[in-house]
Coordinates of C-alpha atoms in Angstrom, one line a residue:
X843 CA 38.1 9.1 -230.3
X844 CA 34.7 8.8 -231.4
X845 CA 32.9 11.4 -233.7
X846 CA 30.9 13.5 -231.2
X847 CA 34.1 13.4 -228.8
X848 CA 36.1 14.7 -231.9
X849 CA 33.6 17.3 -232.5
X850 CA 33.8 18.5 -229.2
X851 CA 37.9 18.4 -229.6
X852 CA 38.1 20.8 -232.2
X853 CA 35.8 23.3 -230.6
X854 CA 37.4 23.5 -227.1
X855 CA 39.6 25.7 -225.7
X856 CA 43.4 24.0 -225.2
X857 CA 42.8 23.3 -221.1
X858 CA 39.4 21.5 -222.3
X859 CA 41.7 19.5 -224.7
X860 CA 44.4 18.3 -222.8
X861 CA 41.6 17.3 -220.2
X862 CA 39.7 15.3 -222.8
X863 CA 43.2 13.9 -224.3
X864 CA 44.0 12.5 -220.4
X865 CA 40.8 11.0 -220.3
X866 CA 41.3 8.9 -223.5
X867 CA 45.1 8.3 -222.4
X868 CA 43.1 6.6 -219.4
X869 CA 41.6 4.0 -221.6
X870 CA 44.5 3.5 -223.5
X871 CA 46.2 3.0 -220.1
X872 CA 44.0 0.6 -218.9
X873 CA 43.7 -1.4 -222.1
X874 CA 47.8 -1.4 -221.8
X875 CA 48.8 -1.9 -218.5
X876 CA 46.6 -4.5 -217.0
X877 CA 47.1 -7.9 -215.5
X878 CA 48.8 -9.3 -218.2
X879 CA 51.3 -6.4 -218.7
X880 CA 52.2 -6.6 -214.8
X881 CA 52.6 -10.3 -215.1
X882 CA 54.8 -10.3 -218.2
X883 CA 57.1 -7.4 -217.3
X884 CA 58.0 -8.8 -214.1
X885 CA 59.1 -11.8 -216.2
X886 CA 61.3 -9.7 -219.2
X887 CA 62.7 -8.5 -216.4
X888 CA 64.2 -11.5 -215.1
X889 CA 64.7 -13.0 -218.3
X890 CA 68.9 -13.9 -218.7
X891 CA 69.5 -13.8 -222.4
X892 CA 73.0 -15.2 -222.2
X893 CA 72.4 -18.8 -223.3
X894 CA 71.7 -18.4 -227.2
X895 CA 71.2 -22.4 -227.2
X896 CA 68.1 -21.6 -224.6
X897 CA 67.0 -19.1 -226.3
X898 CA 66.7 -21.0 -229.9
X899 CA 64.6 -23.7 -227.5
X900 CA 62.3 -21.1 -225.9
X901 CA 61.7 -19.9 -229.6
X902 CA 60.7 -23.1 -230.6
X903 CA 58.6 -23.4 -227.9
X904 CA 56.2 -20.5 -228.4
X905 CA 56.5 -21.4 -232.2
X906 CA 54.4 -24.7 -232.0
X907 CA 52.5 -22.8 -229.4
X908 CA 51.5 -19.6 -232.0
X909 CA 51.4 -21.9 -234.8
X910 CA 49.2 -24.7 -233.0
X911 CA 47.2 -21.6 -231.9
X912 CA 46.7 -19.9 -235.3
X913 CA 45.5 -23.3 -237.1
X914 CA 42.5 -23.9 -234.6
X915 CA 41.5 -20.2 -235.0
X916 CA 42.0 -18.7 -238.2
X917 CA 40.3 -20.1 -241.3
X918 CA 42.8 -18.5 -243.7
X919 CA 46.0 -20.7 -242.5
X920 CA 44.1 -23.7 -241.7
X921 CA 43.2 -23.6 -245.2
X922 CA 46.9 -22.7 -246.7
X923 CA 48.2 -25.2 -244.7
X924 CA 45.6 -28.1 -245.2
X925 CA 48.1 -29.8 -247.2
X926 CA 51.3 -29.5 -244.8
X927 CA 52.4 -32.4 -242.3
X928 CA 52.7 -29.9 -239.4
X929 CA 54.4 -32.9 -237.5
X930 CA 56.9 -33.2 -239.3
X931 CA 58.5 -29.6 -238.2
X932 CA 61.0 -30.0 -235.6
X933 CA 62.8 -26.7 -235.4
X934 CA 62.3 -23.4 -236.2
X935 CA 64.5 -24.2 -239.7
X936 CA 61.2 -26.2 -240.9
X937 CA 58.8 -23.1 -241.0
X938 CA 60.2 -22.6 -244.5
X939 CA 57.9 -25.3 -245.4
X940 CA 55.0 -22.9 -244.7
X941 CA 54.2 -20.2 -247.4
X942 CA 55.5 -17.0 -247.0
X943 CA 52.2 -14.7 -247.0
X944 CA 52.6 -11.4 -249.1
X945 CA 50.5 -8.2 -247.9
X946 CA 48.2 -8.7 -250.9
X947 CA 47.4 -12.5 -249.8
X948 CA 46.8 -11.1 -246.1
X949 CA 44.6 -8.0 -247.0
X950 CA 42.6 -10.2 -249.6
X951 CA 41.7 -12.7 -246.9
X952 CA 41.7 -10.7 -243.8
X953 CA 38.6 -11.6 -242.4
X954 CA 38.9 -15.1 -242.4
X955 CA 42.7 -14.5 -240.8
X956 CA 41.4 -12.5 -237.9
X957 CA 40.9 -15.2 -234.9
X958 CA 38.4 -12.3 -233.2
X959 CA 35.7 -9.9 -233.5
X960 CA 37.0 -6.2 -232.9
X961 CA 34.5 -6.0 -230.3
X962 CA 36.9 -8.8 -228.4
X963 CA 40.2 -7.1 -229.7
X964 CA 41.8 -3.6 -229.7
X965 CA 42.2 -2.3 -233.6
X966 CA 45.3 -1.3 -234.9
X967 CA 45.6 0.4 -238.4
X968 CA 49.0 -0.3 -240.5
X969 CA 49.6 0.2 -244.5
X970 CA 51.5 3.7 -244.0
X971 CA 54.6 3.2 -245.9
X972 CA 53.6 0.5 -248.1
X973 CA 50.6 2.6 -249.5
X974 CA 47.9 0.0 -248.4
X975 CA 44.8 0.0 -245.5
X976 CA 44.9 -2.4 -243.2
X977 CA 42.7 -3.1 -240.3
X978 CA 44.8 -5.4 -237.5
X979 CA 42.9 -6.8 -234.4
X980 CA 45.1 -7.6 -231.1
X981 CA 44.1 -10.3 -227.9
X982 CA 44.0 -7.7 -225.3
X983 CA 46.5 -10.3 -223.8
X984 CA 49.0 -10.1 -226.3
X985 CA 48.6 -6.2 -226.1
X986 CA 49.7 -5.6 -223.2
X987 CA 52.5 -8.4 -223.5
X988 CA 54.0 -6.0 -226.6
X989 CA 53.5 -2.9 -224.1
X990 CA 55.4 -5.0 -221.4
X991 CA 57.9 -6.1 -223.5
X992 CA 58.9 -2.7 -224.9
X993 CA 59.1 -1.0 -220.6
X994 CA 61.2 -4.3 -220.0
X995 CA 63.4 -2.9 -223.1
X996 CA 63.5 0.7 -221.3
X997 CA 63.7 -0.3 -217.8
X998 CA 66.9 -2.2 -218.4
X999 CA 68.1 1.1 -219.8
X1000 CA 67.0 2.6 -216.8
X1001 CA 64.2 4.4 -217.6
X1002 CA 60.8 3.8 -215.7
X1003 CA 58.2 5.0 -218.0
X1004 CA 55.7 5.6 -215.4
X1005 CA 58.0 8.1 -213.3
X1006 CA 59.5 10.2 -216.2
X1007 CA 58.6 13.4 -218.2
X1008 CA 58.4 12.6 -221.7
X1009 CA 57.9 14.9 -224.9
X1010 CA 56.4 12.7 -227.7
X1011 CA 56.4 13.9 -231.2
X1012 CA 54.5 11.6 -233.4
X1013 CA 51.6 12.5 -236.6
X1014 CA 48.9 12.8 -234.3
X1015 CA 46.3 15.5 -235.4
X1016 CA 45.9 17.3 -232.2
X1017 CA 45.5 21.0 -233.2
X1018 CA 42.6 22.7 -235.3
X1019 CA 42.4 26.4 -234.4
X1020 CA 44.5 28.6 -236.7
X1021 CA 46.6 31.1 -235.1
X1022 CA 47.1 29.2 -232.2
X1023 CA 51.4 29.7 -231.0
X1024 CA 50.6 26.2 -228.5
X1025 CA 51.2 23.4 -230.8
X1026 CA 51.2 21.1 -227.8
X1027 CA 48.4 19.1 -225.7
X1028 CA 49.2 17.1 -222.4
X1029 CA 48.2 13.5 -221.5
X1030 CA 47.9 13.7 -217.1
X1031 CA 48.0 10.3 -217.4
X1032 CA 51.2 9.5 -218.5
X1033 CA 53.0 12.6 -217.7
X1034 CA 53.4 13.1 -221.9
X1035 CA 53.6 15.8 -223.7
X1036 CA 52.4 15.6 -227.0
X1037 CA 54.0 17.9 -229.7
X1038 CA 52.5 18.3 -233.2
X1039 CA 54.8 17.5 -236.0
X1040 CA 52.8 18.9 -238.1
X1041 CA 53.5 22.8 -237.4
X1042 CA 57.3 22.0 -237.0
X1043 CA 59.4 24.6 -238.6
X1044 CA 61.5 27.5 -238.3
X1045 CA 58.7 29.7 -237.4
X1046 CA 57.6 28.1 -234.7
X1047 CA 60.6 25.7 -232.9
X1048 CA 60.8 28.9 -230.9
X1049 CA 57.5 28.2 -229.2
X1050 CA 58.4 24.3 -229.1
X1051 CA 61.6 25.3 -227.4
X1052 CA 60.5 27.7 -225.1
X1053 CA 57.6 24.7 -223.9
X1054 CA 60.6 22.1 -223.7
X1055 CA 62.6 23.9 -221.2
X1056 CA 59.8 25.1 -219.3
X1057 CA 58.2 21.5 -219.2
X1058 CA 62.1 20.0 -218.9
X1059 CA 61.1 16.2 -220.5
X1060 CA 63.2 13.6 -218.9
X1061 CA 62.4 11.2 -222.0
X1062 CA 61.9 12.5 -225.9
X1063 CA 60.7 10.3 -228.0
X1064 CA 59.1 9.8 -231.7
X1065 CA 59.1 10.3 -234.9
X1066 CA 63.3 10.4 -236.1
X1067 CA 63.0 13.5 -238.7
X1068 CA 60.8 16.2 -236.1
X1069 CA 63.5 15.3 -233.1
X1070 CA 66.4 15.7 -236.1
X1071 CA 64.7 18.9 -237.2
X1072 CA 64.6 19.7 -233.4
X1073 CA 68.3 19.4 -232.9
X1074 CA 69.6 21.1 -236.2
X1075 CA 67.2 24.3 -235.4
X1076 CA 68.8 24.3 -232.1
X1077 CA 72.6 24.2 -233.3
X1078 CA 72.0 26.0 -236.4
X1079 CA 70.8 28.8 -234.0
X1080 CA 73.2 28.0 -230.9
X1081 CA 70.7 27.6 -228.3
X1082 CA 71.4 26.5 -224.5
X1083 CA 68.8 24.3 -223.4
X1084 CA 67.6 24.4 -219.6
X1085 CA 67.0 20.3 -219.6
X1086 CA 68.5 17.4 -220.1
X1087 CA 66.9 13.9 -220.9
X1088 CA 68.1 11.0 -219.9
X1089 CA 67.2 8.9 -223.2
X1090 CA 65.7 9.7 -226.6
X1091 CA 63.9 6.5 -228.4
X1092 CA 62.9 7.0 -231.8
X1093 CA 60.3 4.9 -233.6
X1094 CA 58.7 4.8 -237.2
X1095 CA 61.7 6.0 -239.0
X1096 CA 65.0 4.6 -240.0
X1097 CA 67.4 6.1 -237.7
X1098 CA 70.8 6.7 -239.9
X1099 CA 74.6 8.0 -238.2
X1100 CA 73.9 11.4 -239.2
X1101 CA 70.7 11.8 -237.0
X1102 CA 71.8 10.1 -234.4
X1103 CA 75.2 12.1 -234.2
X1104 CA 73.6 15.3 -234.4
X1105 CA 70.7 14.3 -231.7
X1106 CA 72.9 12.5 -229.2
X1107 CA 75.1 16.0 -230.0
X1108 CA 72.4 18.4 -229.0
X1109 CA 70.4 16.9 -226.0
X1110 CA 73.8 15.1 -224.3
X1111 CA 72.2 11.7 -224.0
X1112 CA 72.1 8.4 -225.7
X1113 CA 69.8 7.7 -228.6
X1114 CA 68.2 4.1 -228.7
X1115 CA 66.5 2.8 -231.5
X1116 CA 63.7 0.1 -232.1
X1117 CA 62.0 -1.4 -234.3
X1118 CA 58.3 -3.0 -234.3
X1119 CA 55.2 -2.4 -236.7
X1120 CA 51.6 -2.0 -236.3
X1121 CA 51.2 -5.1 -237.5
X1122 CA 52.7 -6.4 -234.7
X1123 CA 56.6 -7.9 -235.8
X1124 CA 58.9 -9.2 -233.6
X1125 CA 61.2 -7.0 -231.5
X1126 CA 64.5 -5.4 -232.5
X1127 CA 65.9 -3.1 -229.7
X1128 CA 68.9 -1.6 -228.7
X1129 CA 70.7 -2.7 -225.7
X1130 CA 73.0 -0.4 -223.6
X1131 CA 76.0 -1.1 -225.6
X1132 CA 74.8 0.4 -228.8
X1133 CA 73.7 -2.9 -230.9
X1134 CA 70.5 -3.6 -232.3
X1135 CA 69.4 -7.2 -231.4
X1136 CA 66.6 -9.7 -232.9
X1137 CA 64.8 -10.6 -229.6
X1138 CA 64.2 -14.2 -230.1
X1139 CA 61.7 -14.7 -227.7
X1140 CA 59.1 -12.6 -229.8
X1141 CA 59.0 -14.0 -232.3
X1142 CA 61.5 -15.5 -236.2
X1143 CA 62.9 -12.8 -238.5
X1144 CA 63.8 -14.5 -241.6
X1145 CA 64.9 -13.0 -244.9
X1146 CA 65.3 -14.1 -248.6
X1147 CA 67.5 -12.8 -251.0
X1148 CA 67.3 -9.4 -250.8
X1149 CA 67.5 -8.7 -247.6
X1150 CA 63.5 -8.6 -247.2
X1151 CA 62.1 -9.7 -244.1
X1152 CA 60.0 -12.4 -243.4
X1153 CA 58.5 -12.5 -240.2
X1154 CA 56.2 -14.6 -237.5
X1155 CA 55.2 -12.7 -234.7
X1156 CA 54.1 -14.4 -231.2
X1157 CA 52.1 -11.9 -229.9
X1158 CA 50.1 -12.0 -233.1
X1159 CA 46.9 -14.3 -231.9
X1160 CA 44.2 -11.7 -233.2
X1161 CA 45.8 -11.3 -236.7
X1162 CA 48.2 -14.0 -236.8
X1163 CA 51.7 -13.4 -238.9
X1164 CA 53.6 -16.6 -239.9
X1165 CA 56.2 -15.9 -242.7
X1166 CA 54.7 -12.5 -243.1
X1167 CA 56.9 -10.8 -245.6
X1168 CA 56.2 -6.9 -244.3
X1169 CA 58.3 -5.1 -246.9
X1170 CA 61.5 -4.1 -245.4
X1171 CA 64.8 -4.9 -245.1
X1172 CA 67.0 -6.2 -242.5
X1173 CA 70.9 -7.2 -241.6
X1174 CA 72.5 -9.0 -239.7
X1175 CA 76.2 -9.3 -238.5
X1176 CA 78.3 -11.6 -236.8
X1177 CA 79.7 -11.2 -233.4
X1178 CA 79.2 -11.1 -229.7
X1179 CA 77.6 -8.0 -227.8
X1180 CA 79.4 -6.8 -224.5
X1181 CA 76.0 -6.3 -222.7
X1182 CA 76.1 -10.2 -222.7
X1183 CA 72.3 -10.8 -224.9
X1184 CA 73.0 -13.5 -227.1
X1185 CA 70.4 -12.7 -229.4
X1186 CA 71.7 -12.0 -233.2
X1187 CA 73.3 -8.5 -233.9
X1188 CA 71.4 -6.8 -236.6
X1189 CA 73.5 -4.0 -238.7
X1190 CA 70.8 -2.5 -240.5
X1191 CA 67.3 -2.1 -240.9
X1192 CA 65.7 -0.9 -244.4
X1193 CA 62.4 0.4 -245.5
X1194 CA 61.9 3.3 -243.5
X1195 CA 63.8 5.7 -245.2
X1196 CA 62.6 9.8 -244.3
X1197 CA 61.3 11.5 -247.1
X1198 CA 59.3 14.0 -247.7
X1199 CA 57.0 16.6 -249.6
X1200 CA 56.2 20.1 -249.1
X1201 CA 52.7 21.9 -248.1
X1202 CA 51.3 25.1 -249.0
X1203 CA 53.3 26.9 -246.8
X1204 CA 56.3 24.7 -247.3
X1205 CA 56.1 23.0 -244.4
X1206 CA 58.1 19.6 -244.4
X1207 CA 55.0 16.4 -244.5
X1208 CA 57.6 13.4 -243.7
X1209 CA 56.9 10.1 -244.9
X1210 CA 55.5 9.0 -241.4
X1211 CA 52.6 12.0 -241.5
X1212 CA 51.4 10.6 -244.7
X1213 CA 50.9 7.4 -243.3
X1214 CA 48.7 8.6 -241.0
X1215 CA 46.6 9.4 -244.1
X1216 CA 46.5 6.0 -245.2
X1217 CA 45.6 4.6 -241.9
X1218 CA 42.6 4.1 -241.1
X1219 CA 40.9 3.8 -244.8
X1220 CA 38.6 1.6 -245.9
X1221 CA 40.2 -1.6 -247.7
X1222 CA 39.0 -0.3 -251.0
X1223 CA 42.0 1.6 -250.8
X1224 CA 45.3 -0.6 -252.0
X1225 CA 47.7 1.7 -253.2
X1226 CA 48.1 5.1 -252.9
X1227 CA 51.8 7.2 -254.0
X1228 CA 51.9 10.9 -253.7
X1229 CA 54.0 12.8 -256.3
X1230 CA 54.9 16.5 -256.0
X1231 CA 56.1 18.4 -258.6
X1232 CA 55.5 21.7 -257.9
X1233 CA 55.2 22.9 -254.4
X1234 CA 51.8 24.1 -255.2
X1235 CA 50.3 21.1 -256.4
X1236 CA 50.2 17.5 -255.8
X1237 CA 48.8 14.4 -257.2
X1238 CA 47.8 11.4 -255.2
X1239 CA 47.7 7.8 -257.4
X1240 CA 45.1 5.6 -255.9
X1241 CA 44.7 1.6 -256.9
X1242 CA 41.0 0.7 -255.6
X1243 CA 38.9 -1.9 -255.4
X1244 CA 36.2 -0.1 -257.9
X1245 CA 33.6 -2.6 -256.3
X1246 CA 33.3 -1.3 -252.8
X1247 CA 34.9 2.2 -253.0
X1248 CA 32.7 5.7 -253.0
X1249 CA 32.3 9.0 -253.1
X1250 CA 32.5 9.1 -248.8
X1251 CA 36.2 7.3 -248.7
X1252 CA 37.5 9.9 -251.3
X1253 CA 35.8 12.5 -249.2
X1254 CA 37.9 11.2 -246.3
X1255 CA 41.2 11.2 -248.3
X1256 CA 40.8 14.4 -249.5
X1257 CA 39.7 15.7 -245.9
X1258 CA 42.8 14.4 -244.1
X1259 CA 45.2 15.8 -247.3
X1260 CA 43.8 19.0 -246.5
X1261 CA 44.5 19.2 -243.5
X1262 CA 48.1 18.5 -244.0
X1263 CA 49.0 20.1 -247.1
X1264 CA 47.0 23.0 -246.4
X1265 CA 43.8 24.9 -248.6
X1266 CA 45.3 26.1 -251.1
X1267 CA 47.2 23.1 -252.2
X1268 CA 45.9 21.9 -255.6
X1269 CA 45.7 17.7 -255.2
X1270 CA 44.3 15.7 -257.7
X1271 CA 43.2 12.2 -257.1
X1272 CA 43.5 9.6 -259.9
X1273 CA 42.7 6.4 -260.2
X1274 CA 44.7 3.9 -261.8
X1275 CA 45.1 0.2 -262.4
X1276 CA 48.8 0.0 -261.0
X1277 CA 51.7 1.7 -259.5
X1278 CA 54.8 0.6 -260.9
X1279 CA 57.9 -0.2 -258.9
X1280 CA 60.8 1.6 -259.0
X1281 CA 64.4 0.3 -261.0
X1282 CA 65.2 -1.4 -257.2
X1283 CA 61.8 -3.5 -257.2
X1284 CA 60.3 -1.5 -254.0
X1285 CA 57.5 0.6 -254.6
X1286 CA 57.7 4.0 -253.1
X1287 CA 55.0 6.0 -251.6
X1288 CA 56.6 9.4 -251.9
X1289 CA 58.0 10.8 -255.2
X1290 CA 59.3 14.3 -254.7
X1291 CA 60.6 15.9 -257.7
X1292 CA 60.5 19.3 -256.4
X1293 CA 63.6 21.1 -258.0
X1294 CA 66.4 22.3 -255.1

């Protein structure tokens, strides 16, 4: 939303609100469910995985397609790769002759990678849980291909996505009065509920519960740690609920046995996980038989030595990603899934481990809601970590480029802390040359050494 419709936001009563958010969920639905996204579904849908030889070939395929694409467009790789015989790769084995491109290389140069103006594309803002800004810029094309490759994913669950309820519970910042009990806006649209994650806790799950069975969602899904906190509320306190959905996908978070246990416990339906970016990575979804799969048709997934993954995307064309190492983890495992996909089995993925600090009030600030902090700064913000030592204070680390940031982009930072961690938190900003990594070699974002 722009800043006068934001304005206008704050001050309105909640009907007002849920009015303007259906408007802007009708440009978001028609900048994700056009022509392209009707074409392409109909196609994932009759897609037959079962032949993993022709899927390696269609892989292949759209790999000298996205690569021949990305060296005619973008300035950056037709530079890095001004000294590589692209001829000479005949199979997706020989992309490790390209460089693998590290977040720093990508953020330093991201103007010249973009292959569009953002007038052209649609912006999408990533950097959350690595600590860094970064503007990406999607073809409206391959937008709606990602959209239409994720309701191909559900419908073969059996899930329409346009004729179900669904509760979403993401880091949106949808609610500014104080002393409000509705901690909820709806989209028209898209038949969604949205539910704040920020005002989650025991206070106030009654009022979340008591929407929940009156709007009875036949989908839930969001962030992993507010639909965990969710279901332990609601067993802690045995409570019957008067619904019962028919899925639960979770996004941004890793999803570990112990969540999805107690979830799948409390609601009575499956949980099915997935796993993207905002950078736009290939797929990893989770068929009806419980196993996460690579889906080769969207792109490679490599890794190096530790697990880290390296990937090229196909639906990247605005900001192209060829051996793009995003900064988690992934595993594989051997075997054959019963649903019949013959794309690899992955076991685990890492990175997107829930954490947290505390605010003011000691409410829970996950991992994912400090994200949203980071996205959406300027790019003279590279690093942030947030340590908590004390529930009343906090201090926020921040590597800058001392060139181009200002007095405005602290502002900002300061502005959206606020508004998470509450007035009277006490959060100091300091600037530093460099964050050091921890004894593992990853660099964490959250460092809570609040005392149990």
């Amino acid at each position: 939303m722009n800043k006068l419709i934001t304005t206008v936001y704050k001050n309105s009563p909640v009907w007002f609100q849920n009015f303007i958010i259906s408007g802007y969920g009708y440009l978001i639905y028609k900048k994700r469910y056009g022509r392209f996204y009707r074409e392409k579904l109909t196609e994932f849908l009759s897609r037959d995985y079962t032949s993993l030889e022709f899927e390696k070939q269609r892989q292949f395929a759209e790999f000298i397609r996205f690569l021949d694409f990305t060296v005619q467009n973008s300035k950056f790789y037709k530079k890095l790769y001004s000294h590589i015989d692209l001829s000479k790769i005949s199979s997706v084995d020989d992309i490790s002759i390209l460089r693998v491109v590290t977040k720093e290389l990508l953020r330093a140069n991201i103007d010249e990678v973009y292959t569009i103006s953002e007038k052209e594309g649609i912006a999408s803002y990533t950097g959350g849980t690595t600590g860094k800004a970064l503007k990406v810029l999607f073809t409206k094309e391959d937008y709606q291909i990602r959209m239409a490759y994720l309701d191909a994913f559900k419908k073969r669950l059996g899930i329409d996505p346009f004729k179900v309820k669904k509760a979403t519970f993401s880091g949106r910042s949808l609610i500014y009065k104080k002393n409000t009990k509705i901690f909820w806006r709806y989209n028209f649209i898209y038949k969604q509920r949205l539910y704040s994650t920020f005002h989650l806790s025991e206070t106030n799950m009654p009022y979340y519960l008591e929407d929940l069975n009156v709007f009875k969602p036949e989908v839930l899904n969001g962030f992993v740690s507010a639909i965990f906190e969710l279901a332990g509320y609601i067993k802690r306190h045995n409570i019957t609920l008067k619904f019962q959905p028919q899925a639960i996908f979770t996004t941004s978070e890793t999803l570990l046995p112990m969540h999805r246990e107690l979830i799948e416990e409390v609601f009575g339906c499956k949980v099915y996980d997935q796993y993207a970016s905002a950078e736009g990575a290939p797929f990893v979804t989770e068929c009806a038989s419980g196993n996460l799969h690579y889906n080769l048709d969207t792109g490679i997934i490599e890794t190096d030595e530790n697990d880290n993954m390296i990937v090229t995307s196909f639906t990247t064309k605005g900001t192209p990603l060829i051996r793009y190492n995003i900064g988690d983890q992934i595993i594989f495992k051997e075997g054959v899934c019963a649903c019949g996909s013959s794309h690899p089995l992955v076991a685990a993925i890492k990175g997107r481990k829930v954490d947290y600090l505390l605010s003011s009030n000691k409410l829970k600030i996950s991992l994912s809601h400090l994200a949203d902090v980071i996205k959406g700064n300027p790019n003279s913000v590279i690093k942030m970590q947030f340590i908590q030592d004390e529930v009343e204070s906090l201090k926020v680390l921040l590597v800058v480029d001392r060139n181009s940031y200002c007095k405005d982009h602290e502002e900002k930072i300061m502005t959206e802390l606020r508004y998470r961690f509450g007035a009277n938190m006490q959060i100091e900003l300091q600037l530093v040359e460099d964050i050091p990594k921890e004894s593992s070699g990853k660099y964490s974002l959250i460092k809570n050494n609040l005392k149990n």
